[in-house]
Short mmCIF file of C-alpha atoms (C1' of nucleotides) in Angstrom, two decimals:
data_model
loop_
_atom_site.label_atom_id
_atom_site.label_comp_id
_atom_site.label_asym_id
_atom_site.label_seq_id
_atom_site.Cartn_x
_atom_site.Cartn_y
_atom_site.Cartn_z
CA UNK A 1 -68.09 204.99 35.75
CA UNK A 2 -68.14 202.80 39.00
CA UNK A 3 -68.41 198.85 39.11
CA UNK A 4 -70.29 198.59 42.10
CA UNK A 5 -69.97 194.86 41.42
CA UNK A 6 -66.45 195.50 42.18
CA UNK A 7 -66.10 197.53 44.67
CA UNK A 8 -68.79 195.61 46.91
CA UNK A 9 -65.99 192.97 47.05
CA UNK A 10 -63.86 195.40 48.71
CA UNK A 11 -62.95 193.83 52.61
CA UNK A 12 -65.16 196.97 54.05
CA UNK A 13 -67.81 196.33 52.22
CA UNK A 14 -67.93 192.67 52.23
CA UNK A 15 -71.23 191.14 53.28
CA UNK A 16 -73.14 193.53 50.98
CA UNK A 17 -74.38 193.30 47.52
CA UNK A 18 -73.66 195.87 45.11
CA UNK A 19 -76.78 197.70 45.18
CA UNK A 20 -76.64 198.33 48.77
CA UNK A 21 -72.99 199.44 48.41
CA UNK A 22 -74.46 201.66 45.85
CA UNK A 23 -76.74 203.10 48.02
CA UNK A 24 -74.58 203.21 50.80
CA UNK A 25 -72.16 205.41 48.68
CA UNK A 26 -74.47 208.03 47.44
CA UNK A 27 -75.96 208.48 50.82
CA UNK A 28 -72.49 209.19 51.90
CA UNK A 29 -71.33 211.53 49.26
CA UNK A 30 -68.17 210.58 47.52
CA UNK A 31 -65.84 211.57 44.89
CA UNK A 32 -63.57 209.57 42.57
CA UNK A 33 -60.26 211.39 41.37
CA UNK A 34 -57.92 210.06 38.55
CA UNK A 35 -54.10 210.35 38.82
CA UNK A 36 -51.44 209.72 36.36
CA UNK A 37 -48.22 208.01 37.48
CA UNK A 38 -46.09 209.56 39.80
CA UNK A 39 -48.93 211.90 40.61
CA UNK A 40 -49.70 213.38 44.55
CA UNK A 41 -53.06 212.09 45.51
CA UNK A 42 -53.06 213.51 49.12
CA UNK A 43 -50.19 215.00 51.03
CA UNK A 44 -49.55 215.47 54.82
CA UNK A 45 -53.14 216.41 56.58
CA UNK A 46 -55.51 215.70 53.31
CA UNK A 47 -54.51 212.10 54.10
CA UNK A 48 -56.25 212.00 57.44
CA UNK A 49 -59.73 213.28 56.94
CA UNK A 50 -61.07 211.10 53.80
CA UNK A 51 -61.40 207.45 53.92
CA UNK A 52 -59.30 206.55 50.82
CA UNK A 53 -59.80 203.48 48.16
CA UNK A 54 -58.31 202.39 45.64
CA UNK A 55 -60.15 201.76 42.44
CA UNK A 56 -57.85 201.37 39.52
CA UNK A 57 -53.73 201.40 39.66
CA UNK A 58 -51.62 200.85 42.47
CA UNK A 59 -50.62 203.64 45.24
CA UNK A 60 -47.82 204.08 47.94
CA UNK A 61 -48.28 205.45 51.26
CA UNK A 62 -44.97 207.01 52.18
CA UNK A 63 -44.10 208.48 55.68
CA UNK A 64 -41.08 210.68 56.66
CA UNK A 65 -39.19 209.30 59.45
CA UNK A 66 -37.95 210.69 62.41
CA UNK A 67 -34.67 211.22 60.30
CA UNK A 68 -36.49 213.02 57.56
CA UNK A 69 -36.69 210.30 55.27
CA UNK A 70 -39.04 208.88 53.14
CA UNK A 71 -40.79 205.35 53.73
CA UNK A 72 -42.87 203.40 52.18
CA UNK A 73 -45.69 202.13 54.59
CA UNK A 74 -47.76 200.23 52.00
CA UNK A 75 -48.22 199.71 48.86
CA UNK A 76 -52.63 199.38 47.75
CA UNK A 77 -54.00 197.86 45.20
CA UNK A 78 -57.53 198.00 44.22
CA UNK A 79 -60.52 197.93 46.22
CA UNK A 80 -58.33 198.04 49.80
CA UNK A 81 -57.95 201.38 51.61
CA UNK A 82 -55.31 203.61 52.27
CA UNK A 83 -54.02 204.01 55.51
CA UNK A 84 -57.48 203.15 57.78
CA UNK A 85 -55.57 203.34 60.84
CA UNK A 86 -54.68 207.21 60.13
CA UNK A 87 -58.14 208.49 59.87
CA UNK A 88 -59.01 208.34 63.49
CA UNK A 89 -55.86 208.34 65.07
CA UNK A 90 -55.84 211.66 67.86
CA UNK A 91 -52.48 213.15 66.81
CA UNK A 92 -51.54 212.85 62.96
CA UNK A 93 -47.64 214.25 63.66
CA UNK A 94 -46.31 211.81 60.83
CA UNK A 95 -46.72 213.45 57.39
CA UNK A 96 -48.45 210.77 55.30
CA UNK A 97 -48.12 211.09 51.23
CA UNK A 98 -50.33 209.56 49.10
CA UNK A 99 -48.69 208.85 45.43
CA UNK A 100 -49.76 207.20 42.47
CA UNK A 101 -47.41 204.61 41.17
CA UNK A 102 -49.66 204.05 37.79
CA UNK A 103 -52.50 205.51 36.35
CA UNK A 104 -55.30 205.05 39.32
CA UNK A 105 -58.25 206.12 40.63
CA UNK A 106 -59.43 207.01 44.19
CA UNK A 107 -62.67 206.66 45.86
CA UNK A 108 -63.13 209.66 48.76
CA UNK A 109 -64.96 209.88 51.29
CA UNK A 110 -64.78 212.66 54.24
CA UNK A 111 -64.59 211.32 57.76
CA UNK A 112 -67.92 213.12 58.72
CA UNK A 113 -69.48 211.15 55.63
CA UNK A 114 -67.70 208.17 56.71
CA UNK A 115 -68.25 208.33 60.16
CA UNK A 116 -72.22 208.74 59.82
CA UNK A 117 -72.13 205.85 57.11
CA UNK A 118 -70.53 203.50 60.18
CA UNK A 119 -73.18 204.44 62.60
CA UNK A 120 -75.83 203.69 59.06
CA UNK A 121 -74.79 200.42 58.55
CA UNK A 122 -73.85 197.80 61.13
CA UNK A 123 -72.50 195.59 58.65
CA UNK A 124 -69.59 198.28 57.17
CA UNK A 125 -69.26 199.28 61.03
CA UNK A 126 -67.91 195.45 61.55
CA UNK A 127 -65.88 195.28 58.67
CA UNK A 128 -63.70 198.56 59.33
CA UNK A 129 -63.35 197.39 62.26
CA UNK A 130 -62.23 193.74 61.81
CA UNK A 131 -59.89 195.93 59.37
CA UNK A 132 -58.75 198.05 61.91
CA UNK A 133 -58.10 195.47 64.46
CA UNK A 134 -56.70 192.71 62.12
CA UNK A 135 -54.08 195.03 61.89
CA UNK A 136 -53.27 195.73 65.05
CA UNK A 137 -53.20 191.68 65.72
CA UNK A 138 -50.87 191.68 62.56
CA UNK A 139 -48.18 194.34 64.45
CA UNK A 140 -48.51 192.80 67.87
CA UNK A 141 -47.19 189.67 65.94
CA UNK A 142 -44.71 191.31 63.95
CA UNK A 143 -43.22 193.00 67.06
CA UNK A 144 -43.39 189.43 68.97
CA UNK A 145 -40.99 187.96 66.19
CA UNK A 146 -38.76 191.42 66.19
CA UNK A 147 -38.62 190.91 70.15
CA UNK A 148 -36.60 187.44 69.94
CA UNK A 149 -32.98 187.71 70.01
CA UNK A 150 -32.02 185.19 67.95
CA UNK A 151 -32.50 184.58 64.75
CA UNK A 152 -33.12 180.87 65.50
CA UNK A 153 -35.92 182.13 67.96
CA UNK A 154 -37.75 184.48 65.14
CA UNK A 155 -37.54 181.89 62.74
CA UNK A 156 -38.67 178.94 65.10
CA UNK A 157 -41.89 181.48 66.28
CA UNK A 158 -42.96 182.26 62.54
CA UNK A 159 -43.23 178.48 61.48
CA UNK A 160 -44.71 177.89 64.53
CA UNK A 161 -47.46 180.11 63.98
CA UNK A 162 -47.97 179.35 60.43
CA UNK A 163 -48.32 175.88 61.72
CA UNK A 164 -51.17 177.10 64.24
CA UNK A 165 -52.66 178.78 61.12
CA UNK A 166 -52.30 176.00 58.56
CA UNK A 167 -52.61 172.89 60.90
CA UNK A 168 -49.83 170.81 58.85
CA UNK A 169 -46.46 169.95 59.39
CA UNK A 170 -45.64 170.81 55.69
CA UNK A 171 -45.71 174.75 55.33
CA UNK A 172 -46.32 176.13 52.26
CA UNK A 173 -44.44 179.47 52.77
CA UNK A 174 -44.81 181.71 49.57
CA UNK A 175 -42.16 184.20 49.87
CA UNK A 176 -38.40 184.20 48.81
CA UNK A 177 -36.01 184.47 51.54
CA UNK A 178 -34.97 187.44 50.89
CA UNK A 179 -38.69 188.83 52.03
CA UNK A 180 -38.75 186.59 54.95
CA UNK A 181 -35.38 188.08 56.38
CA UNK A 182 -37.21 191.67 55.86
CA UNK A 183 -39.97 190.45 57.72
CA UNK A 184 -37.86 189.24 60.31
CA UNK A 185 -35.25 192.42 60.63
CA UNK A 186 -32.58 190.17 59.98
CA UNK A 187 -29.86 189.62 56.95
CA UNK A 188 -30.54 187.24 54.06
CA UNK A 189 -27.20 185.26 54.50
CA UNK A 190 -27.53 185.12 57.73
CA UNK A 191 -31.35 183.79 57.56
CA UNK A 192 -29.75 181.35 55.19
CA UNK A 193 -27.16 180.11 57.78
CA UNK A 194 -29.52 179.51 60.33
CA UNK A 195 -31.80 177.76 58.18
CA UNK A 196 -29.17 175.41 57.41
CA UNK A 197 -28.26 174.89 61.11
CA UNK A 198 -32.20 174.23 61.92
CA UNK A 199 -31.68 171.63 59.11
CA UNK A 200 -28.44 169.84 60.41
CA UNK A 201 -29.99 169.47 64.12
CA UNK A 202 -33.21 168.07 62.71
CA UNK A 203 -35.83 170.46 63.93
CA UNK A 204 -37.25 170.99 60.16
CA UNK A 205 -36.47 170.11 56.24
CA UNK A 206 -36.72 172.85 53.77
CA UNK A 207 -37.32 171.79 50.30
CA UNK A 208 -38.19 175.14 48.20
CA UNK A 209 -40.44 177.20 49.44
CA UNK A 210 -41.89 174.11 51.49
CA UNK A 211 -40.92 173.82 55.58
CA UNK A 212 -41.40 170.55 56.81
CA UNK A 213 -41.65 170.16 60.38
CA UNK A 214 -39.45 167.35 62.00
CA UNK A 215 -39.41 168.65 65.93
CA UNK A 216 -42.47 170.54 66.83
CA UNK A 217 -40.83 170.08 70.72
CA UNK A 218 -37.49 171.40 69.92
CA UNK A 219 -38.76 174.42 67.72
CA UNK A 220 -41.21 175.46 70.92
CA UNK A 221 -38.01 175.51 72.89
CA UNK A 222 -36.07 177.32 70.83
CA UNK A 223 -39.14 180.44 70.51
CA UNK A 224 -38.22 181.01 73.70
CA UNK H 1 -72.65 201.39 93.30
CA UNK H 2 -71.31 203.02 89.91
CA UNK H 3 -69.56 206.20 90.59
CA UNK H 4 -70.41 207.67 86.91
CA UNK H 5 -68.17 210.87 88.05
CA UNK H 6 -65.25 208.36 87.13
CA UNK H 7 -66.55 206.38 84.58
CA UNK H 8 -66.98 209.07 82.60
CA UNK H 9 -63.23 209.86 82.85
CA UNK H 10 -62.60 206.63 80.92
CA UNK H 11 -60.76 207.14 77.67
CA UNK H 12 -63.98 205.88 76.18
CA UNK H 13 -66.16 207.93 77.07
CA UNK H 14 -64.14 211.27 76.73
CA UNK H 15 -66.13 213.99 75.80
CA UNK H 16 -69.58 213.35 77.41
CA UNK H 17 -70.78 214.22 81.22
CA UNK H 18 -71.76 211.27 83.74
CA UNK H 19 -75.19 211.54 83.12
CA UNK H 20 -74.98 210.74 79.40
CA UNK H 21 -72.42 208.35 80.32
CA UNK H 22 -74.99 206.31 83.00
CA UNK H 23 -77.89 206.56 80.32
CA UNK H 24 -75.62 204.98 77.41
CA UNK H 25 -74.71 202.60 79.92
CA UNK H 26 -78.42 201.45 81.08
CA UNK H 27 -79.10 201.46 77.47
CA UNK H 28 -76.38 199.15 76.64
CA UNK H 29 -77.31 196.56 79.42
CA UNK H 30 -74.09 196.30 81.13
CA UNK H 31 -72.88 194.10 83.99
CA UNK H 32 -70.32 194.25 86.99
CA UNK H 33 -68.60 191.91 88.15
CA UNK H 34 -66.28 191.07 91.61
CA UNK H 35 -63.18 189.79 91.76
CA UNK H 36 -60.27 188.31 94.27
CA UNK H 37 -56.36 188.70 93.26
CA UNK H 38 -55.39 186.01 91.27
CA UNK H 39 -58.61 185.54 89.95
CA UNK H 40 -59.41 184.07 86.14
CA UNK H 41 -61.54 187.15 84.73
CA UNK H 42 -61.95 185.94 81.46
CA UNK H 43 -60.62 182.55 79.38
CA UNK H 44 -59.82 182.50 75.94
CA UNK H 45 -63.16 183.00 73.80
CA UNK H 46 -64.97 184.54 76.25
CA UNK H 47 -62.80 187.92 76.17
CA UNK H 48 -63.59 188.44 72.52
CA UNK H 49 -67.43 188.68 73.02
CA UNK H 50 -67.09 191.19 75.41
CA UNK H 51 -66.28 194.84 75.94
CA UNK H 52 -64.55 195.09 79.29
CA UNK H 53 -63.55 198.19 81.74
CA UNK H 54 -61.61 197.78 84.37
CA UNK H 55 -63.77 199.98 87.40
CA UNK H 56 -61.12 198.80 90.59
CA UNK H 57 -58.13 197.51 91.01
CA UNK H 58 -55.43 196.01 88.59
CA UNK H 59 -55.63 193.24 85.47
CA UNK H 60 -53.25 191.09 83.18
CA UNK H 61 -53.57 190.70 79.69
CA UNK H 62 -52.27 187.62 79.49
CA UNK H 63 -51.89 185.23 76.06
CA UNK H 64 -50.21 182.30 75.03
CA UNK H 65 -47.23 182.51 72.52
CA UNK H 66 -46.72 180.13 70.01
CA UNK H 67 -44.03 177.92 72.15
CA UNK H 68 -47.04 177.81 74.60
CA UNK H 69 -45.55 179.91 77.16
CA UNK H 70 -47.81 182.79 78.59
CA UNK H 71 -46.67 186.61 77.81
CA UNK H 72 -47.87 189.20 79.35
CA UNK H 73 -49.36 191.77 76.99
CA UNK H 74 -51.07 194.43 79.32
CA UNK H 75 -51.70 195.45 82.67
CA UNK H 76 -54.79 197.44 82.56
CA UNK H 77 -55.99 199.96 85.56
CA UNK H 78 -59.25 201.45 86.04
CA UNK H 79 -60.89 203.17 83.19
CA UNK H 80 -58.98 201.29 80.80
CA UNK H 81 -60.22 199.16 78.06
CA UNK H 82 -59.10 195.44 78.23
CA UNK H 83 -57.74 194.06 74.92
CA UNK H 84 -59.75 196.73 73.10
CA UNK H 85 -58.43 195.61 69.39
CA UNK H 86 -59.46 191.86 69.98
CA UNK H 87 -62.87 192.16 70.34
CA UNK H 88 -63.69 192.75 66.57
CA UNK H 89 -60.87 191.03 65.06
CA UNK H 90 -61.40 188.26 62.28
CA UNK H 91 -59.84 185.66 63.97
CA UNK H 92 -59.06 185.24 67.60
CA UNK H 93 -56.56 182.59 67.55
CA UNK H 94 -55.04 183.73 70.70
CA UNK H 95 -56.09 182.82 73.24
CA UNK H 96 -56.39 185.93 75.61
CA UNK H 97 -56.91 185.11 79.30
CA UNK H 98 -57.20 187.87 81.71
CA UNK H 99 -56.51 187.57 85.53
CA UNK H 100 -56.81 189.78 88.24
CA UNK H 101 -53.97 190.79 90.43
CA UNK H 102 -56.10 192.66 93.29
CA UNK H 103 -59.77 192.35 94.34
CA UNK H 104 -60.88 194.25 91.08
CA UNK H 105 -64.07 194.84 89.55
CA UNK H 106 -65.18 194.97 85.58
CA UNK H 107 -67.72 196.28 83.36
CA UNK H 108 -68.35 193.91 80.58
CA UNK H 109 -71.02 195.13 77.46
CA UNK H 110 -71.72 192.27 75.56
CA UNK H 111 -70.06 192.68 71.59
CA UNK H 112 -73.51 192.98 69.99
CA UNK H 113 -74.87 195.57 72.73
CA UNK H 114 -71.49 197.97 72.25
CA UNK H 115 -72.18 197.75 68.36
CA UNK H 116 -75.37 199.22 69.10
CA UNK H 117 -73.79 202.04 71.57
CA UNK H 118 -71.17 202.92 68.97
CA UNK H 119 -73.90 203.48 66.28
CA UNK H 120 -75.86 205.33 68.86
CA UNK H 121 -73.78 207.89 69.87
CA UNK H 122 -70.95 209.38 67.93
CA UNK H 123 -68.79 210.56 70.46
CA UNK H 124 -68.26 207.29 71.76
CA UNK H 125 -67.27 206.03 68.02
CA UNK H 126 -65.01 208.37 67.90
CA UNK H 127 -63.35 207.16 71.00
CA UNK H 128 -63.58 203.86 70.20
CA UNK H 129 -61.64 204.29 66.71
CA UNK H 130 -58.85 206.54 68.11
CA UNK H 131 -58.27 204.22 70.73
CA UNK H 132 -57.23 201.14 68.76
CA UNK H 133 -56.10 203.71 65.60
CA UNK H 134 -53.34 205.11 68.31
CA UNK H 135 -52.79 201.69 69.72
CA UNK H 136 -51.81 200.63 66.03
CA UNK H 137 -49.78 203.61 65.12
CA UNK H 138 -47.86 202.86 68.67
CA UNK H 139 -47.46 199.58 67.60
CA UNK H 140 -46.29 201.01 63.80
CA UNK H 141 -43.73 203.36 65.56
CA UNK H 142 -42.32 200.39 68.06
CA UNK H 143 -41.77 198.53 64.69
CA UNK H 144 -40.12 201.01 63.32
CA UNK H 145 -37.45 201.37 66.53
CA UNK H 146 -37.03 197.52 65.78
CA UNK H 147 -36.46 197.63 62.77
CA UNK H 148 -33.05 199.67 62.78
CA UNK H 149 -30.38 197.40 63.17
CA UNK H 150 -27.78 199.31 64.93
CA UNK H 151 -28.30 200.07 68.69
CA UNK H 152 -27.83 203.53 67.66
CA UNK H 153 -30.29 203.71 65.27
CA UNK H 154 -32.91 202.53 67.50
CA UNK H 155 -31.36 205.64 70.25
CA UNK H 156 -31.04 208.11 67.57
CA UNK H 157 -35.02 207.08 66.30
CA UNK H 158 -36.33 207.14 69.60
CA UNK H 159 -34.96 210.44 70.89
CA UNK H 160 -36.05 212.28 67.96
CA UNK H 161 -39.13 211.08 68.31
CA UNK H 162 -39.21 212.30 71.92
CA UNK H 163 -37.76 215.97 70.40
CA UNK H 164 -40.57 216.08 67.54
CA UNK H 165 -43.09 215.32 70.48
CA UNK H 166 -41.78 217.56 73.11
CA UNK H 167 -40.41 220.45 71.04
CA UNK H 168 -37.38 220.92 73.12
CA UNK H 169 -33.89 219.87 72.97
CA UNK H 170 -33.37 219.02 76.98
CA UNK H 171 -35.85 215.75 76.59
CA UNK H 172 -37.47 214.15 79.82
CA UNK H 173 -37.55 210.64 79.55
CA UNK H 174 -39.00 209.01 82.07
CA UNK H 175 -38.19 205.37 82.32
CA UNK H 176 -34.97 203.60 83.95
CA UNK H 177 -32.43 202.25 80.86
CA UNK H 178 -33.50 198.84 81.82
CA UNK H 179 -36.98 199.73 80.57
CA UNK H 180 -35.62 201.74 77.40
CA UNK H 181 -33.50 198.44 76.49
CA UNK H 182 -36.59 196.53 77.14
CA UNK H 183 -38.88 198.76 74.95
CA UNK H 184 -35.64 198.68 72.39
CA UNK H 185 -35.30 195.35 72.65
CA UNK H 186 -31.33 194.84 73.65
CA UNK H 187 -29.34 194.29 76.58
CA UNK H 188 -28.81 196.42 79.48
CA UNK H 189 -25.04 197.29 79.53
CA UNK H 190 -25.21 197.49 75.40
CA UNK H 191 -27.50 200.31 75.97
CA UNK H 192 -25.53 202.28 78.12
CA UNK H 193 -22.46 201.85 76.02
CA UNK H 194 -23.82 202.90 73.22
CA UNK H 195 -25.40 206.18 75.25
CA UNK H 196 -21.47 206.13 76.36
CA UNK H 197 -20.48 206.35 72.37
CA UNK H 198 -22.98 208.99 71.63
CA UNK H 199 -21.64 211.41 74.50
CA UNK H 200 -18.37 210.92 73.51
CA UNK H 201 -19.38 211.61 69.61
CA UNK H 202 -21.10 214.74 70.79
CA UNK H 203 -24.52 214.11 69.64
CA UNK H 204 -26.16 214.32 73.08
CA UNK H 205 -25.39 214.58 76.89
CA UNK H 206 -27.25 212.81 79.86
CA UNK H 207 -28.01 213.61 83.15
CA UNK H 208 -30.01 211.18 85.36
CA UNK H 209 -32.72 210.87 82.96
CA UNK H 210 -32.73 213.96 81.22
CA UNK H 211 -31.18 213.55 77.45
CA UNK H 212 -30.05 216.87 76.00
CA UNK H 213 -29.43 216.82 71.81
CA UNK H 214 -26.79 218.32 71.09
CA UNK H 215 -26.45 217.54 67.40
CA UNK H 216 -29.47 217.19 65.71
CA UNK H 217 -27.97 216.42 62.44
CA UNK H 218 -26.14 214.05 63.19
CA UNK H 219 -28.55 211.96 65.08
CA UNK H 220 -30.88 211.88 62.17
CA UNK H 221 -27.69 210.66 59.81
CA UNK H 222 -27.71 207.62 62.46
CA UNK H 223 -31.17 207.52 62.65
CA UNK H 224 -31.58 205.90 58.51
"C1'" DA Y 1 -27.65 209.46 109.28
"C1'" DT Y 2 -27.24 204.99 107.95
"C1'" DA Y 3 -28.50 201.06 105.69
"C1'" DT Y 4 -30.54 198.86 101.85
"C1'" DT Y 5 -32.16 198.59 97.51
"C1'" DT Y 6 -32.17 200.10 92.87
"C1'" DA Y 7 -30.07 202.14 88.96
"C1'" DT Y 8 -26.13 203.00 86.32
"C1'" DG Y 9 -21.20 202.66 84.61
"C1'" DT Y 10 -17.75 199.74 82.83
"C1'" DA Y 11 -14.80 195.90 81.45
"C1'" DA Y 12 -13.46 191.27 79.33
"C1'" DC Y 13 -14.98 187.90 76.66
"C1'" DA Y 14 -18.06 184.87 73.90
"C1'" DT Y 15 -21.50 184.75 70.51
"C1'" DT Y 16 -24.21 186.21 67.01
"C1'" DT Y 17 -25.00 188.65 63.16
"C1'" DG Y 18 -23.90 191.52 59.20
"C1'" DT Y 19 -21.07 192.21 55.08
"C1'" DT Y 20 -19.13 190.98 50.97
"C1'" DA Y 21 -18.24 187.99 47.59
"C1'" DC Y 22 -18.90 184.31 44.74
"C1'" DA Y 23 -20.73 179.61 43.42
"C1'" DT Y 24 -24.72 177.05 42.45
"C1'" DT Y 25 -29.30 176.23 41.45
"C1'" DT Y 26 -33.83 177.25 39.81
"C1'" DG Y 27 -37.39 179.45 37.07
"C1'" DC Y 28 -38.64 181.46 33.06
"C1'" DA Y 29 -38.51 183.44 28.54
"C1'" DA Y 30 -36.61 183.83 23.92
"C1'" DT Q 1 -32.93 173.88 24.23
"C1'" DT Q 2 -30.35 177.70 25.56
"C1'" DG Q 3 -29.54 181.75 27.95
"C1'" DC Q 4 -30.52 184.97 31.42
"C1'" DA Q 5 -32.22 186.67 35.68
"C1'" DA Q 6 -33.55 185.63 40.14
"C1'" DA Q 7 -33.08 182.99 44.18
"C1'" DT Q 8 -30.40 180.35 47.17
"C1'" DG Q 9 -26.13 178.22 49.32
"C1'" DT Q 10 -21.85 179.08 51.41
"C1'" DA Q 11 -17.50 180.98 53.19
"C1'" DA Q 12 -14.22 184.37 55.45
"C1'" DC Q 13 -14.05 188.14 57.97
"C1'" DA Q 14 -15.50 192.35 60.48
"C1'" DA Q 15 -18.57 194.45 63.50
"C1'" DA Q 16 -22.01 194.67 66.81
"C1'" DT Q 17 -24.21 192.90 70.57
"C1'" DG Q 18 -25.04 189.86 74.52
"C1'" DT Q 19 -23.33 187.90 78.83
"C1'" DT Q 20 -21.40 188.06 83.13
"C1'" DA Q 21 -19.46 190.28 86.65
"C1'" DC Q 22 -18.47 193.82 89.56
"C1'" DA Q 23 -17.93 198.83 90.89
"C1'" DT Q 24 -20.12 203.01 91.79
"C1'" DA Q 25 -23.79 206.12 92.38
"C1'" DA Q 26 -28.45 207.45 93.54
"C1'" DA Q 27 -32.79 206.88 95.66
"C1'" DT Q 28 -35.37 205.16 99.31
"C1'" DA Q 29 -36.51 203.30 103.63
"C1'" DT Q 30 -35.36 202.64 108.54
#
DNA sequence: ATATTTATGTAACATTTGTTACATTTGCAA
DNA sequence: TTGCAAATGTAACAAATGTTACATAAATAT
């Protein structure tokens, strides 16, 4: 059974009460399909002609590499969906597998459905956009911070921005170091020693997983 | 005038003739507008309420990183969409400006009228979407290239690439090393002495800008 | 054909970063 | 509290890359 209460707080359906997103989904003809863990929920070309959510469980979308390896891409929990970016893309060369990690449940819905459902409702035709684009904004960021040379420059651009984003000199920055230096490309020891260099010339204090910064002027030169 | 004969060549509008292409277009209540090089086309929040096409001449993406210093992100010729995957994003914190560089002219569609053209007609949807999905699974492969640490990697990842897209061992690359390094993100000469290792390991062979593989195998053990 | 610019090859050296290893601290659960 | 696991700090060393500089080759213009 489906808790439209739940699902309508899904990002593409946000803006909408539940009975509309109820009505929205019948209209568009969907199916729900339950997996057990470790199970294949779509593999290589299924992938890229339903709109995929996640309703229960958690689910990885892997991707071989050019070297024939397996990555993970992302890992959904419920009510986000799988891979938006795939469904519309022209050429789908990159083999996308869709596997359960625990017992879950999938929402489908076929392009054609989903694509007719867009041009329905101006409100979900937003949203999976905003989705969409956010993510694009999100990559053009990432690949900004990957595109420093220095370490000192990647770090200096991410507080910078979080400072944009949070308007205070005191960051709250939620994630270990370890997952910063992944973010950044870079070695956790060596994220460490920079850190501590940032610290000795005075540009910022770090006390936990607070960033306090001391020399807004010298970190804008240094995210150069 | 509006030559429709080339609008309708626009990446947009791929798939329908110029006289569906003029009607969407009156229906959508569009404007043109004239510029001189150097020109200020569009100023932070004013890009992100618009669709715009560039119809003549040549435009800069341009935005402000977070040390204040302006990037270019684009240069956009005629046809092209300008900043396609900032016009529904959640947030535009950037502030996009966009500058001519020769007399140019621009189409702009006002955000809530191209809503209305993308529910219309489903062809242009479909454009739409696989414009920014491609842009973001460029962006997702570019990360990827980044994300290798060795110089080799990033070769190896990038050629094979090139081999699963072309389908042929003697690979056509057509860009100078300078603009591979660039696109890599690494120096110049550490390019080309890497490219020097690889010959001498046998993996591939170069002439002028032709890259044959030699060793397939061993390229993707580099390429993890 | 010759000159001029642009692209590429290559070397020496400095710098940065990764690697490995271990100590220390913190958070959390028994 | 105590103990354990996770996160962080730090050091020595190796490896990779950047920097600078110049030589050579190719492409292009005159």
């Amino acid at each position: 059974m489906i808790n439209y209460e739940h699902i309508s707080r899904s990002p593409i359906f946000h803006g909408l009460n539940p009975q509309t997103v109820e009505e929205l989904l019948h209209t568009a003809n969907f199916q729900v399909k339950h997996y057990r863990p470790k199970a294949t929920i779509a593999l290589q070309d299924d992938s890229c002609n339903f709109l995929m959510m996640v309703l229960e469980g958690r689910v990885q979308a892997q991707m071989l590499d050019y070297s024939g390896k397996q990555v993970v891409m992302a890992e959904i929990t419920p009510f986000f969906l799988i891979a938006p970016a795939f469904l519309y893309a022209g050429k789908n060369e990159f083999p996308v597998n869709v596997v359960a990690l625990e017992t879950t449940s999938v929402l489908f819905i076929h392009k054609a459905d989903f694509t007719a459902l867009l041009q329905q409702n101006t409100t979900v035709l937003h949203n999976y956009l905003r989705i969409i684009s956010d993510r694009s904004k999100f990559l053009s960021e990432k690949i900004m911070f990957l595109g420093f040379k220095t370490i000192k420059g990647k770090i200096a651009a991410f507080l910078l921005q979080q400072y944009r984003e949070q308007q205070n000199k005191t960051l709250n920055i939620n994630i270990t170091q370890q997952e910063l230096a992944d973010y950044l490309g870079v070695a956790r020891p060596s994220l460490a020693r920079v850190l501590h260099e940032m610290k000795e010339e005075g540009s910022l204090d770090i006390r936990r997983k607070q960033y306090i910064l001391l020399n807004i002027t010298l970190l804008q030169q240094e995210a150069q």
